Amino acid sequence: RRRLVFDELFRIQLELLQRKKFIEKNSIGIIHSNEEGLIEVFLERLPFDLTNSQKQVMDEIGKDLQKETPMHRLLQGDVGSGKTIVAVFTILKAVQGGHQGALMAPTEVLAEQHYLGISKLLEELIVPDSTTLLGDRPLQVDILTNRTSTVERKRISRGLEDGTVDFIIGTHSLIQESVSFNSLGAVVIDEQHRFGVEQRAALKEKNKDERIPDILVMTATPIPRTAAMTVYGDLDVSILDELPPGRIPINTRWEVDDTLIWENVRKEIDAGRQAYVVCPLIEDSEKLQVHSAEEVFNDLSDGPLRGLKLGLLHGRLDKENKEETMRSFRSGETDVLVATTVIEVGVDVPNASIMVILDAARFGIAQLHQLRGRVGRGEHPSQCLLVGDTKTKEAEERIKAMVRTTDGFELAEVDLELRGEGTVMGERQKGRNDLRLASLRRDKEWVEIARTEASEFLATRDLTSDTGLSEEITLFLGESEADYLLKS
């Protein structure tokens, strides 16, 4: 059995590594200089010290950017581990060499959050510009989303084409045909699992001279090591596994019912803090007896949280209402934000110190961990209350794991054990695995052995020269499955 498991994993790794080798050989990238300049000024101005983990990842990225082969790197970092600083470092590397950088986020809320934070970090940075009288100008950061006005859109488009916009942050708007760059040097894709394969590929093809920008894809949903090696086998993987100093651990508790939790919420509000209440549905449903955001908002406003200022946020609100609700919560005018999972990524309110997740058993581990990461972002002790009964043993194990640890990488391994590995070749994420014998859970050590062996095999020869092995891979994987493996 072990021999056959190895064969199966070895074939997959050979296919991934052979394709990676082919791309590296046939893609023309951009060689970025190793001069400090902008980077040095940026890092000196940071109001905090970098973690050793951040320094190591920046070093890995810096080496990639000096090669002609385009970088294709996955950055895994737990909630709050400082991925944004690494993203800005990557883009500044491109900008200081006279190129441009783009950061693509899956939602407007996240894009706007990035824009607010990054613009502040890059204030007063100067870039060389021979067309100006002084020979330099302030570094230009802009945001492009569906909400950008026509006038602004035209100005930004001109700036991207002539190179005067150095750093663009945006949503899917960045990949529209009408958007073209002067010289796109580096691309960062945040929460990459929320983008389709084609959407991610579209940014790669934005340079007229066909040079491929360096690409960093980031995720705050840690992926088990074996799954990362198999599903993301064509990417180099960097990991941020340290939290910045001063981050206060979040106290997580499981409450079967909500009778006592609203007193906790009131105490936090009385102390000047704010709260999130997360629900699984937008409106009430007879079929599913779970809390809906609208029902909870009304019940809390008239009941246990009467007298406090509550806000409601969900995906069906129009843009103006969403923005006004978020602005009000950020500024502290709203005490409690009742929301669906739209707040899962990109919402950063340091004053929020308590999160209540109703019907917590209905959420997966990755989602619960992401939601919990919305609190504990300031200087105040924070808590996360998981509310509701668990109907299944698996749900109970999920909740217990959340209470036990705040380490996203440990939770990812628990999740793999509980859910199964999903499919490697297709889009189904849960349950049965499509490997015939191997299991990413049970055969962890064989994934690593197969990766090492495939790497050594391809270091000295080409797969096409071994027709027997090449035909075997085609027979077992098939063209379309192999294509999916690489794209995903």
Short mmCIF file of C-alpha atoms in Angstrom, two decimals:
data_model
loop_
_atom_site.label_atom_id
_atom_site.label_comp_id
_atom_site.label_asym_id
_atom_site.label_seq_id
_atom_site.Cartn_x
_atom_site.Cartn_y
_atom_site.Cartn_z
CA ARG A 1 0.00 0.00 0.00
CA ARG A 2 2.80 2.43 0.90
CA ARG A 3 4.50 1.75 -2.45
CA LEU A 4 1.28 2.54 -4.36
CA VAL A 5 0.61 5.64 -2.25
CA PHE A 6 4.10 6.89 -3.06
CA ASP A 7 3.56 6.23 -6.80
CA GLU A 8 0.37 8.26 -6.80
CA LEU A 9 1.81 11.24 -4.91
CA PHE A 10 5.06 11.07 -6.92
CA ARG A 11 3.13 11.42 -10.21
CA ILE A 12 1.29 14.52 -8.94
CA GLN A 13 4.50 16.16 -7.70
CA LEU A 14 6.32 15.38 -10.95
CA GLU A 15 3.52 17.02 -12.94
CA LEU A 16 3.47 20.13 -10.76
CA LEU A 17 7.23 20.56 -10.63
CA GLN A 18 7.67 19.88 -14.37
CA ARG A 19 5.12 22.59 -15.19
CA LYS A 20 6.74 24.97 -12.71
CA LYS A 21 10.09 24.31 -14.41
CA PHE A 22 8.53 24.96 -17.83
CA ILE A 23 7.00 28.29 -16.73
CA GLU A 24 10.29 29.41 -15.16
CA LYS A 25 12.15 28.56 -18.38
CA ASN A 26 9.71 30.22 -20.76
CA SER A 27 8.50 33.32 -18.87
CA ILE A 28 10.31 36.64 -19.02
CA GLY A 29 10.06 38.53 -15.76
CA ILE A 30 11.47 41.79 -14.39
CA ILE A 31 14.78 41.95 -12.54
CA HIS A 32 14.36 44.34 -9.61
CA SER A 33 17.40 46.06 -8.16
CA ASN A 34 18.54 45.30 -4.63
CA GLU A 35 19.08 48.95 -3.67
CA GLU A 36 17.38 50.02 -0.47
CA GLY A 37 16.10 53.56 -1.14
CA LEU A 38 12.35 53.62 -0.59
CA ILE A 39 12.37 50.36 1.37
CA GLU A 40 14.85 51.70 3.91
CA VAL A 41 12.84 54.87 4.51
CA PHE A 42 9.58 52.89 4.75
CA LEU A 43 10.96 50.39 7.29
CA GLU A 44 12.62 53.12 9.40
CA ARG A 45 9.32 54.97 9.72
CA LEU A 46 7.32 51.96 10.92
CA PRO A 47 6.12 52.61 14.48
CA PHE A 48 6.88 49.00 15.50
CA ASP A 49 9.60 46.36 15.07
CA LEU A 50 9.27 43.64 12.46
CA THR A 51 8.98 40.05 13.68
CA ASN A 52 11.77 37.59 12.77
CA SER A 53 9.20 35.81 10.64
CA GLN A 54 8.47 38.98 8.63
CA LYS A 55 12.22 39.61 8.14
CA GLN A 56 12.75 36.07 6.88
CA VAL A 57 9.82 36.25 4.41
CA MET A 58 10.99 39.66 3.12
CA ASP A 59 14.43 38.17 2.58
CA GLU A 60 12.90 35.27 0.55
CA ILE A 61 10.84 37.71 -1.54
CA GLY A 62 13.83 40.05 -2.02
CA LYS A 63 15.87 37.17 -3.49
CA ASP A 64 12.98 36.19 -5.81
CA LEU A 65 12.68 39.75 -7.10
CA GLN A 66 16.31 39.86 -8.19
CA LYS A 67 15.79 36.91 -10.57
CA GLU A 68 14.60 37.21 -14.15
CA THR A 69 12.13 34.37 -13.53
CA PRO A 70 8.82 35.86 -12.32
CA MET A 71 8.12 35.23 -8.64
CA HIS A 72 5.09 33.05 -7.92
CA ARG A 73 4.89 32.83 -4.14
CA LEU A 74 2.14 31.96 -1.66
CA LEU A 75 2.27 33.80 1.67
CA GLN A 76 0.40 32.10 4.48
CA GLY A 77 0.00 34.15 7.61
CA ASP A 78 -2.38 33.82 10.50
CA VAL A 79 -4.86 36.59 11.27
CA GLY A 80 -2.88 39.65 12.45
CA SER A 81 0.58 38.27 11.59
CA GLY A 82 1.56 41.33 9.51
CA LYS A 83 0.99 40.25 5.90
CA THR A 84 0.15 43.81 4.79
CA ILE A 85 3.66 45.07 5.65
CA VAL A 86 5.14 42.24 3.54
CA ALA A 87 2.77 43.16 0.67
CA VAL A 88 3.83 46.84 0.81
CA PHE A 89 7.52 45.81 0.93
CA THR A 90 7.02 43.70 -2.24
CA ILE A 91 5.34 46.52 -4.14
CA LEU A 92 7.85 49.18 -3.01
CA LYS A 93 10.64 46.96 -4.37
CA ALA A 94 9.02 47.30 -7.79
CA VAL A 95 8.25 51.02 -7.43
CA GLN A 96 11.81 51.99 -6.48
CA GLY A 97 12.99 50.44 -9.77
CA GLY A 98 10.61 52.62 -11.79
CA HIS A 99 7.77 50.07 -12.07
CA GLN A 100 4.25 49.97 -10.63
CA GLY A 101 2.54 47.73 -8.11
CA ALA A 102 -1.05 46.49 -7.72
CA LEU A 103 -2.83 44.99 -4.73
CA MET A 104 -6.09 43.19 -5.55
CA ALA A 105 -8.61 42.45 -2.77
CA PRO A 106 -11.86 40.45 -3.06
CA THR A 107 -14.23 43.03 -1.54
CA GLU A 108 -14.62 46.80 -1.53
CA VAL A 109 -14.57 46.81 2.28
CA LEU A 110 -11.15 45.11 2.27
CA ALA A 111 -9.79 47.26 -0.58
CA GLU A 112 -10.84 50.45 1.25
CA GLN A 113 -9.37 49.18 4.52
CA HIS A 114 -6.06 48.49 2.74
CA TYR A 115 -6.14 51.91 1.05
CA LEU A 116 -6.69 53.78 4.33
CA GLY A 117 -3.91 51.89 6.14
CA ILE A 118 -1.36 51.80 3.32
CA SER A 119 -1.78 55.48 2.29
CA LYS A 120 -0.98 56.43 5.88
CA LEU A 121 2.11 54.17 5.93
CA LEU A 122 3.42 55.68 2.67
CA GLU A 123 2.76 59.36 3.42
CA GLU A 124 5.60 61.69 2.40
CA LEU A 125 7.58 59.00 0.55
CA ILE A 126 9.32 60.47 -2.52
CA VAL A 127 10.03 58.75 -5.86
CA PRO A 128 12.38 59.94 -8.65
CA ASP A 129 10.65 61.58 -11.65
CA SER A 130 12.72 63.20 -14.39
CA THR A 131 9.66 65.00 -15.84
CA THR A 132 9.29 67.25 -12.79
CA LEU A 133 11.25 70.40 -12.01
CA LEU A 134 12.81 68.97 -8.85
CA GLY A 135 13.43 65.52 -10.34
CA ASP A 136 11.15 63.80 -7.86
CA ARG A 137 7.51 63.72 -6.63
CA PRO A 138 5.43 62.18 -3.81
CA LEU A 139 4.68 58.46 -4.24
CA GLN A 140 1.13 58.17 -5.63
CA VAL A 141 -1.26 55.59 -4.11
CA ASP A 142 -4.80 55.24 -5.51
CA ILE A 143 -7.86 53.02 -5.14
CA LEU A 144 -10.02 51.65 -7.94
CA THR A 145 -13.33 49.90 -7.21
CA ASN A 146 -16.87 49.95 -8.66
CA ARG A 147 -17.52 52.95 -6.44
CA THR A 148 -14.78 55.10 -8.02
CA SER A 149 -16.40 58.07 -9.80
CA THR A 150 -16.04 58.48 -13.59
CA VAL A 151 -13.83 61.56 -13.19
CA GLU A 152 -11.51 59.77 -10.73
CA ARG A 153 -11.49 56.64 -12.88
CA LYS A 154 -10.26 58.67 -15.89
CA ARG A 155 -7.54 60.35 -13.82
CA ILE A 156 -6.36 57.00 -12.39
CA SER A 157 -6.40 55.32 -15.83
CA ARG A 158 -4.21 58.10 -17.24
CA GLY A 159 -1.86 57.80 -14.26
CA LEU A 160 -1.56 54.03 -14.66
CA GLU A 161 -0.80 54.42 -18.37
CA ASP A 162 1.81 57.15 -17.99
CA GLY A 163 3.32 55.68 -14.81
CA THR A 164 2.46 58.51 -12.41
CA VAL A 165 0.25 56.20 -10.32
CA ASP A 166 2.84 54.02 -8.53
CA PHE A 167 0.66 51.84 -6.33
CA ILE A 168 -2.94 50.89 -7.12
CA ILE A 169 -5.23 49.09 -4.68
CA GLY A 170 -8.52 47.69 -5.96
CA THR A 171 -11.03 44.93 -6.50
CA HIS A 172 -11.91 43.07 -9.73
CA SER A 173 -11.96 46.56 -11.33
CA LEU A 174 -8.18 46.24 -11.78
CA ILE A 175 -8.57 43.43 -14.32
CA GLN A 176 -11.00 45.22 -16.64
CA GLU A 177 -9.76 45.56 -20.22
CA SER A 178 -9.86 49.36 -20.00
CA VAL A 179 -7.17 49.33 -17.28
CA SER A 180 -3.61 49.26 -18.66
CA PHE A 181 -0.27 49.88 -16.95
CA ASN A 182 2.92 51.64 -17.97
CA SER A 183 5.05 48.87 -16.37
CA LEU A 184 3.47 46.56 -13.82
CA GLY A 185 6.32 45.17 -11.73
CA ALA A 186 4.64 43.40 -8.81
CA VAL A 187 1.15 42.12 -8.03
CA VAL A 188 -0.19 41.11 -4.60
CA ILE A 189 -3.47 39.18 -4.47
CA ASP A 190 -5.04 39.20 -1.00
CA GLU A 191 -7.32 36.41 0.25
CA GLN A 192 -6.45 34.64 -2.98
CA HIS A 193 -8.90 31.73 -2.49
CA ARG A 194 -11.76 34.18 -3.13
CA PHE A 195 -10.67 34.83 -6.71
CA GLY A 196 -11.26 32.57 -9.67
CA VAL A 197 -8.36 31.13 -11.63
CA GLU A 198 -8.98 33.40 -14.64
CA GLN A 199 -9.25 36.52 -12.47
CA ARG A 200 -5.86 35.82 -10.91
CA ALA A 201 -4.31 35.11 -14.29
CA ALA A 202 -5.69 38.33 -15.86
CA LEU A 203 -3.39 40.64 -13.85
CA LYS A 204 -0.35 38.71 -15.07
CA GLU A 205 -1.06 39.74 -18.66
CA LYS A 206 -1.28 43.50 -18.16
CA ASN A 207 2.15 44.45 -19.55
CA LYS A 208 2.29 45.37 -23.23
CA ASP A 209 5.84 44.00 -23.59
CA GLU A 210 4.61 40.60 -22.27
CA ARG A 211 6.98 40.69 -19.29
CA ILE A 212 5.28 38.93 -16.40
CA PRO A 213 5.11 40.82 -13.09
CA ASP A 214 6.19 39.13 -9.86
CA ILE A 215 3.19 37.69 -8.06
CA LEU A 216 2.58 37.23 -4.34
CA VAL A 217 -0.69 35.56 -3.35
CA MET A 218 -1.68 35.87 0.31
CA THR A 219 -4.10 34.00 2.52
CA ALA A 220 -5.03 34.33 6.18
CA THR A 221 -6.69 30.91 6.08
CA PRO A 222 -3.78 28.63 6.97
CA ILE A 223 -3.51 25.56 4.77
CA PRO A 224 -2.22 22.26 6.19
CA ARG A 225 1.37 21.66 5.09
CA THR A 226 0.59 18.52 3.06
CA ALA A 227 -2.33 20.18 1.28
CA ALA A 228 -0.19 23.23 0.44
CA MET A 229 2.48 20.97 -1.06
CA THR A 230 -0.07 19.16 -3.19
CA VAL A 231 -2.62 21.79 -4.16
CA TYR A 232 -0.16 24.70 -4.32
CA GLY A 233 2.77 22.60 -5.46
CA ASP A 234 3.69 25.02 -8.25
CA LEU A 235 4.13 27.93 -5.82
CA ASP A 236 6.98 28.69 -3.46
CA VAL A 237 5.47 28.92 0.02
CA SER A 238 6.38 31.45 2.74
CA ILE A 239 4.87 31.34 6.22
CA LEU A 240 4.38 34.08 8.82
CA ASP A 241 4.04 32.09 12.03
CA GLU A 242 4.73 34.82 14.60
CA LEU A 243 2.37 37.47 15.89
CA PRO A 244 3.73 41.01 16.35
CA PRO A 245 4.65 41.88 19.96
CA GLY A 246 1.82 43.37 21.98
CA ARG A 247 -0.98 41.30 20.44
CA ILE A 248 -3.25 40.25 23.30
CA PRO A 249 -4.56 36.66 23.16
CA ILE A 250 -8.34 36.38 22.61
CA ASN A 251 -10.25 34.52 25.30
CA THR A 252 -12.70 32.14 23.55
CA ARG A 253 -15.67 30.54 25.33
CA TRP A 254 -18.53 28.26 24.27
CA GLU A 255 -22.00 29.07 25.63
CA VAL A 256 -24.91 26.75 24.81
CA ASP A 257 -27.48 29.58 25.07
CA ASP A 258 -27.33 33.36 25.03
CA THR A 259 -28.96 34.15 28.38
CA LEU A 260 -25.86 35.58 30.07
CA ILE A 261 -23.80 36.84 27.15
CA TRP A 262 -25.61 40.16 26.60
CA GLU A 263 -24.53 41.31 30.10
CA ASN A 264 -20.92 40.73 28.95
CA VAL A 265 -21.55 42.83 25.84
CA ARG A 266 -23.05 45.66 27.93
CA LYS A 267 -20.03 45.60 30.29
CA GLU A 268 -17.64 46.03 27.34
CA ILE A 269 -19.73 48.90 25.90
CA ASP A 270 -19.87 50.58 29.32
CA ALA A 271 -16.06 50.39 29.43
CA GLY A 272 -15.95 52.31 26.15
CA ARG A 273 -15.42 49.31 23.84
CA GLN A 274 -17.47 48.02 20.85
CA ALA A 275 -18.94 44.64 19.90
CA TYR A 276 -19.72 42.40 16.91
CA VAL A 277 -22.68 40.03 16.78
CA VAL A 278 -22.43 37.58 13.87
CA CYS A 279 -25.36 35.61 12.43
CA PRO A 280 -25.48 32.96 9.70
CA LEU A 281 -28.46 34.33 7.71
CA ILE A 282 -29.65 37.71 6.44
CA GLU A 283 -33.40 37.28 6.96
CA ASP A 284 -35.56 34.84 8.88
CA SER A 285 -36.08 31.38 7.39
CA GLU A 286 -38.72 28.85 8.38
CA LYS A 287 -36.70 25.94 7.03
CA LEU A 288 -33.56 26.77 8.96
CA GLN A 289 -34.11 27.53 12.61
CA VAL A 290 -31.06 29.73 12.94
CA HIS A 291 -30.57 33.34 13.91
CA SER A 292 -30.90 35.84 11.08
CA ALA A 293 -29.16 39.21 11.14
CA GLU A 294 -32.37 41.23 10.72
CA GLU A 295 -34.27 39.28 13.39
CA VAL A 296 -31.35 39.53 15.85
CA PHE A 297 -30.93 43.26 15.13
CA ASN A 298 -34.63 43.89 15.95
CA ASP A 299 -34.66 41.60 19.02
CA LEU A 300 -31.52 43.13 20.53
CA SER A 301 -32.61 46.72 19.79
CA ASP A 302 -35.91 46.14 21.62
CA GLY A 303 -34.56 43.76 24.26
CA PRO A 304 -31.24 43.06 26.02
CA LEU A 305 -29.29 45.85 24.25
CA ARG A 306 -32.02 48.51 24.32
CA GLY A 307 -30.57 51.99 24.58
CA LEU A 308 -27.33 51.15 22.78
CA LYS A 309 -26.62 52.22 19.20
CA LEU A 310 -26.79 49.16 16.92
CA GLY A 311 -25.79 48.88 13.26
CA LEU A 312 -26.77 46.21 10.71
CA LEU A 313 -24.44 45.00 7.95
CA HIS A 314 -25.06 42.29 5.35
CA GLY A 315 -24.44 41.60 1.68
CA ARG A 316 -27.82 42.80 0.41
CA LEU A 317 -27.45 46.37 1.67
CA ASP A 318 -26.68 48.92 -1.04
CA LYS A 319 -23.18 50.40 -1.15
CA GLU A 320 -24.11 53.71 0.51
CA ASN A 321 -25.73 51.97 3.48
CA LYS A 322 -22.82 49.54 3.85
CA GLU A 323 -20.28 52.35 3.80
CA GLU A 324 -22.25 54.52 6.23
CA THR A 325 -22.68 51.55 8.63
CA MET A 326 -18.94 50.78 8.51
CA ARG A 327 -17.96 54.45 8.88
CA SER A 328 -20.21 54.78 11.91
CA PHE A 329 -18.74 51.64 13.52
CA ARG A 330 -15.13 52.63 12.76
CA SER A 331 -15.64 56.09 14.26
CA GLY A 332 -17.17 54.64 17.44
CA GLU A 333 -20.67 56.12 16.91
CA THR A 334 -22.13 52.58 16.71
CA ASP A 335 -21.72 50.40 19.80
CA VAL A 336 -22.71 47.02 18.37
CA LEU A 337 -22.46 45.81 14.78
CA VAL A 338 -24.90 43.00 13.94
CA ALA A 339 -23.59 41.35 10.77
CA THR A 340 -23.34 38.29 8.56
CA THR A 341 -19.97 36.95 7.45
CA VAL A 342 -19.34 40.04 5.27
CA ILE A 343 -17.06 41.14 8.12
CA GLU A 344 -14.96 37.97 7.82
CA VAL A 345 -12.07 39.77 6.14
CA GLY A 346 -10.83 43.32 5.99
CA VAL A 347 -12.65 44.91 8.91
CA ASP A 348 -10.17 46.45 11.32
CA VAL A 349 -11.61 48.31 14.31
CA PRO A 350 -9.07 48.22 17.19
CA ASN A 351 -11.69 49.40 19.73
CA ALA A 352 -13.89 46.28 19.19
CA SER A 353 -13.13 43.87 22.04
CA ILE A 354 -15.97 41.33 22.05
CA MET A 355 -17.47 39.12 19.37
CA VAL A 356 -20.61 37.00 19.74
CA ILE A 357 -21.07 34.31 17.06
CA LEU A 358 -24.61 32.94 17.12
CA ASP A 359 -25.27 29.38 15.88
CA ALA A 360 -21.50 28.95 15.84
CA ALA A 361 -21.81 25.25 14.96
CA ARG A 362 -23.04 26.24 11.48
CA PHE A 363 -19.67 27.80 10.58
CA GLY A 364 -16.51 25.96 9.53
CA ILE A 365 -13.28 26.24 11.52
CA ALA A 366 -11.57 28.52 8.96
CA GLN A 367 -14.52 30.92 8.99
CA LEU A 368 -14.78 30.96 12.80
CA HIS A 369 -11.06 31.66 13.05
CA GLN A 370 -11.27 34.50 10.50
CA LEU A 371 -14.26 36.03 12.30
CA ARG A 372 -12.54 35.80 15.69
CA GLY A 373 -9.60 37.71 14.17
CA ARG A 374 -11.77 40.85 13.93
CA VAL A 375 -11.28 41.40 17.71
CA GLY A 376 -8.03 41.56 19.67
CA ARG A 377 -6.65 44.14 17.23
CA GLY A 378 -6.13 46.89 19.80
CA GLU A 379 -4.68 47.22 23.29
CA HIS A 380 -7.72 45.85 25.15
CA PRO A 381 -8.22 42.26 26.35
CA SER A 382 -10.72 40.67 23.95
CA GLN A 383 -13.16 37.79 23.99
CA CYS A 384 -15.04 35.66 21.49
CA LEU A 385 -18.25 33.92 22.59
CA LEU A 386 -19.38 30.94 20.49
CA VAL A 387 -23.09 30.45 21.11
CA GLY A 388 -25.43 27.57 20.39
CA ASP A 389 -25.90 23.85 20.74
CA THR A 390 -23.99 21.36 18.59
CA LYS A 391 -26.11 18.72 16.88
CA THR A 392 -23.20 16.56 15.69
CA LYS A 393 -19.97 15.20 17.13
CA GLU A 394 -18.00 16.93 14.35
CA ALA A 395 -19.52 20.33 15.20
CA GLU A 396 -18.67 19.82 18.86
CA GLU A 397 -15.05 18.98 17.96
CA ARG A 398 -14.83 22.16 15.85
CA ILE A 399 -16.08 24.36 18.70
CA LYS A 400 -13.79 22.66 21.23
CA ALA A 401 -10.77 23.21 18.95
CA MET A 402 -11.65 26.92 18.68
CA VAL A 403 -11.81 27.23 22.48
CA ARG A 404 -8.53 25.32 22.88
CA THR A 405 -6.29 27.30 20.52
CA THR A 406 -5.97 30.55 18.56
CA ASP A 407 -3.21 29.10 16.34
CA GLY A 408 -4.56 29.05 12.77
CA PHE A 409 -2.04 26.43 11.62
CA GLU A 410 -3.07 24.02 14.38
CA LEU A 411 -6.73 24.67 13.51
CA ALA A 412 -6.03 23.94 9.83
CA GLU A 413 -4.70 20.50 10.77
CA VAL A 414 -7.76 19.84 12.97
CA ASP A 415 -9.98 20.94 10.08
CA LEU A 416 -8.26 18.49 7.72
CA GLU A 417 -8.81 15.66 10.21
CA LEU A 418 -12.49 16.53 10.67
CA ARG A 419 -13.57 17.43 7.14
CA GLY A 420 -11.44 15.20 4.98
CA GLU A 421 -9.20 16.71 2.36
CA GLY A 422 -11.68 17.45 -0.39
CA THR A 423 -10.63 16.97 -3.96
CA VAL A 424 -7.15 17.75 -5.21
CA MET A 425 -8.11 17.80 -8.91
CA GLY A 426 -11.49 19.51 -8.77
CA GLU A 427 -13.45 22.19 -7.00
CA ARG A 428 -15.23 20.22 -4.28
CA GLN A 429 -13.80 21.28 -0.92
CA LYS A 430 -15.23 18.79 1.55
CA GLY A 431 -15.43 15.08 2.09
CA ARG A 432 -14.24 12.36 -0.26
CA ASN A 433 -10.78 12.67 -1.67
CA ASP A 434 -10.20 11.90 -5.35
CA LEU A 435 -6.77 10.35 -4.85
CA ARG A 436 -7.22 6.65 -5.39
CA LEU A 437 -5.14 5.43 -2.45
CA ALA A 438 -3.22 8.27 -0.86
CA SER A 439 -4.70 10.46 1.85
CA LEU A 440 -3.29 13.87 2.72
CA ARG A 441 -4.23 13.16 6.33
CA ARG A 442 -2.96 9.63 6.78
CA ASP A 443 0.05 9.79 4.45
CA LYS A 444 1.56 13.13 5.47
CA GLU A 445 5.16 11.88 5.45
CA TRP A 446 4.75 10.38 1.96
CA VAL A 447 3.70 13.75 0.52
CA GLU A 448 7.03 15.17 1.67
CA ILE A 449 9.04 12.17 0.43
CA ALA A 450 7.32 12.31 -2.99
CA ARG A 451 8.02 16.05 -3.24
CA THR A 452 11.72 15.57 -2.44
CA GLU A 453 12.10 12.63 -4.84
CA ALA A 454 10.32 14.47 -7.67
CA SER A 455 12.54 17.50 -7.11
CA GLU A 456 15.72 15.42 -7.26
CA PHE A 457 14.47 13.51 -10.33
CA LEU A 458 13.77 16.72 -12.28
CA ALA A 459 17.04 18.35 -11.22
CA THR A 460 18.98 16.07 -13.57
CA ARG A 461 16.53 15.22 -16.37
CA ASP A 462 13.38 16.17 -18.17
CA LEU A 463 10.11 14.31 -17.91
CA THR A 464 9.67 14.28 -21.70
CA SER A 465 12.83 12.18 -22.04
CA ASP A 466 11.25 9.40 -19.97
CA THR A 467 8.35 8.40 -22.21
CA GLY A 468 7.18 5.57 -19.94
CA LEU A 469 6.78 7.83 -16.92
CA SER A 470 5.38 10.67 -19.04
CA GLU A 471 2.67 8.41 -20.52
CA GLU A 472 1.86 7.05 -17.08
CA ILE A 473 1.28 10.58 -15.72
CA THR A 474 -0.94 11.48 -18.69
CA LEU A 475 -2.91 8.23 -18.23
CA PHE A 476 -3.48 8.71 -14.49
CA LEU A 477 -3.92 12.46 -14.29
CA GLY A 478 -5.30 13.35 -17.71
CA GLU A 479 -4.72 16.74 -19.35
CA SER A 480 -7.70 18.58 -17.86
CA GLU A 481 -6.99 17.45 -14.29
CA ALA A 482 -3.32 18.36 -14.60
CA ASP A 483 -4.34 21.82 -15.94
CA TYR A 484 -6.68 22.32 -12.97
CA LEU A 485 -3.91 21.34 -10.54
CA LEU A 486 -1.60 24.02 -11.85
CA LYS A 487 -4.22 26.77 -12.17
CA SER A 488 -5.73 26.31 -8.73
#
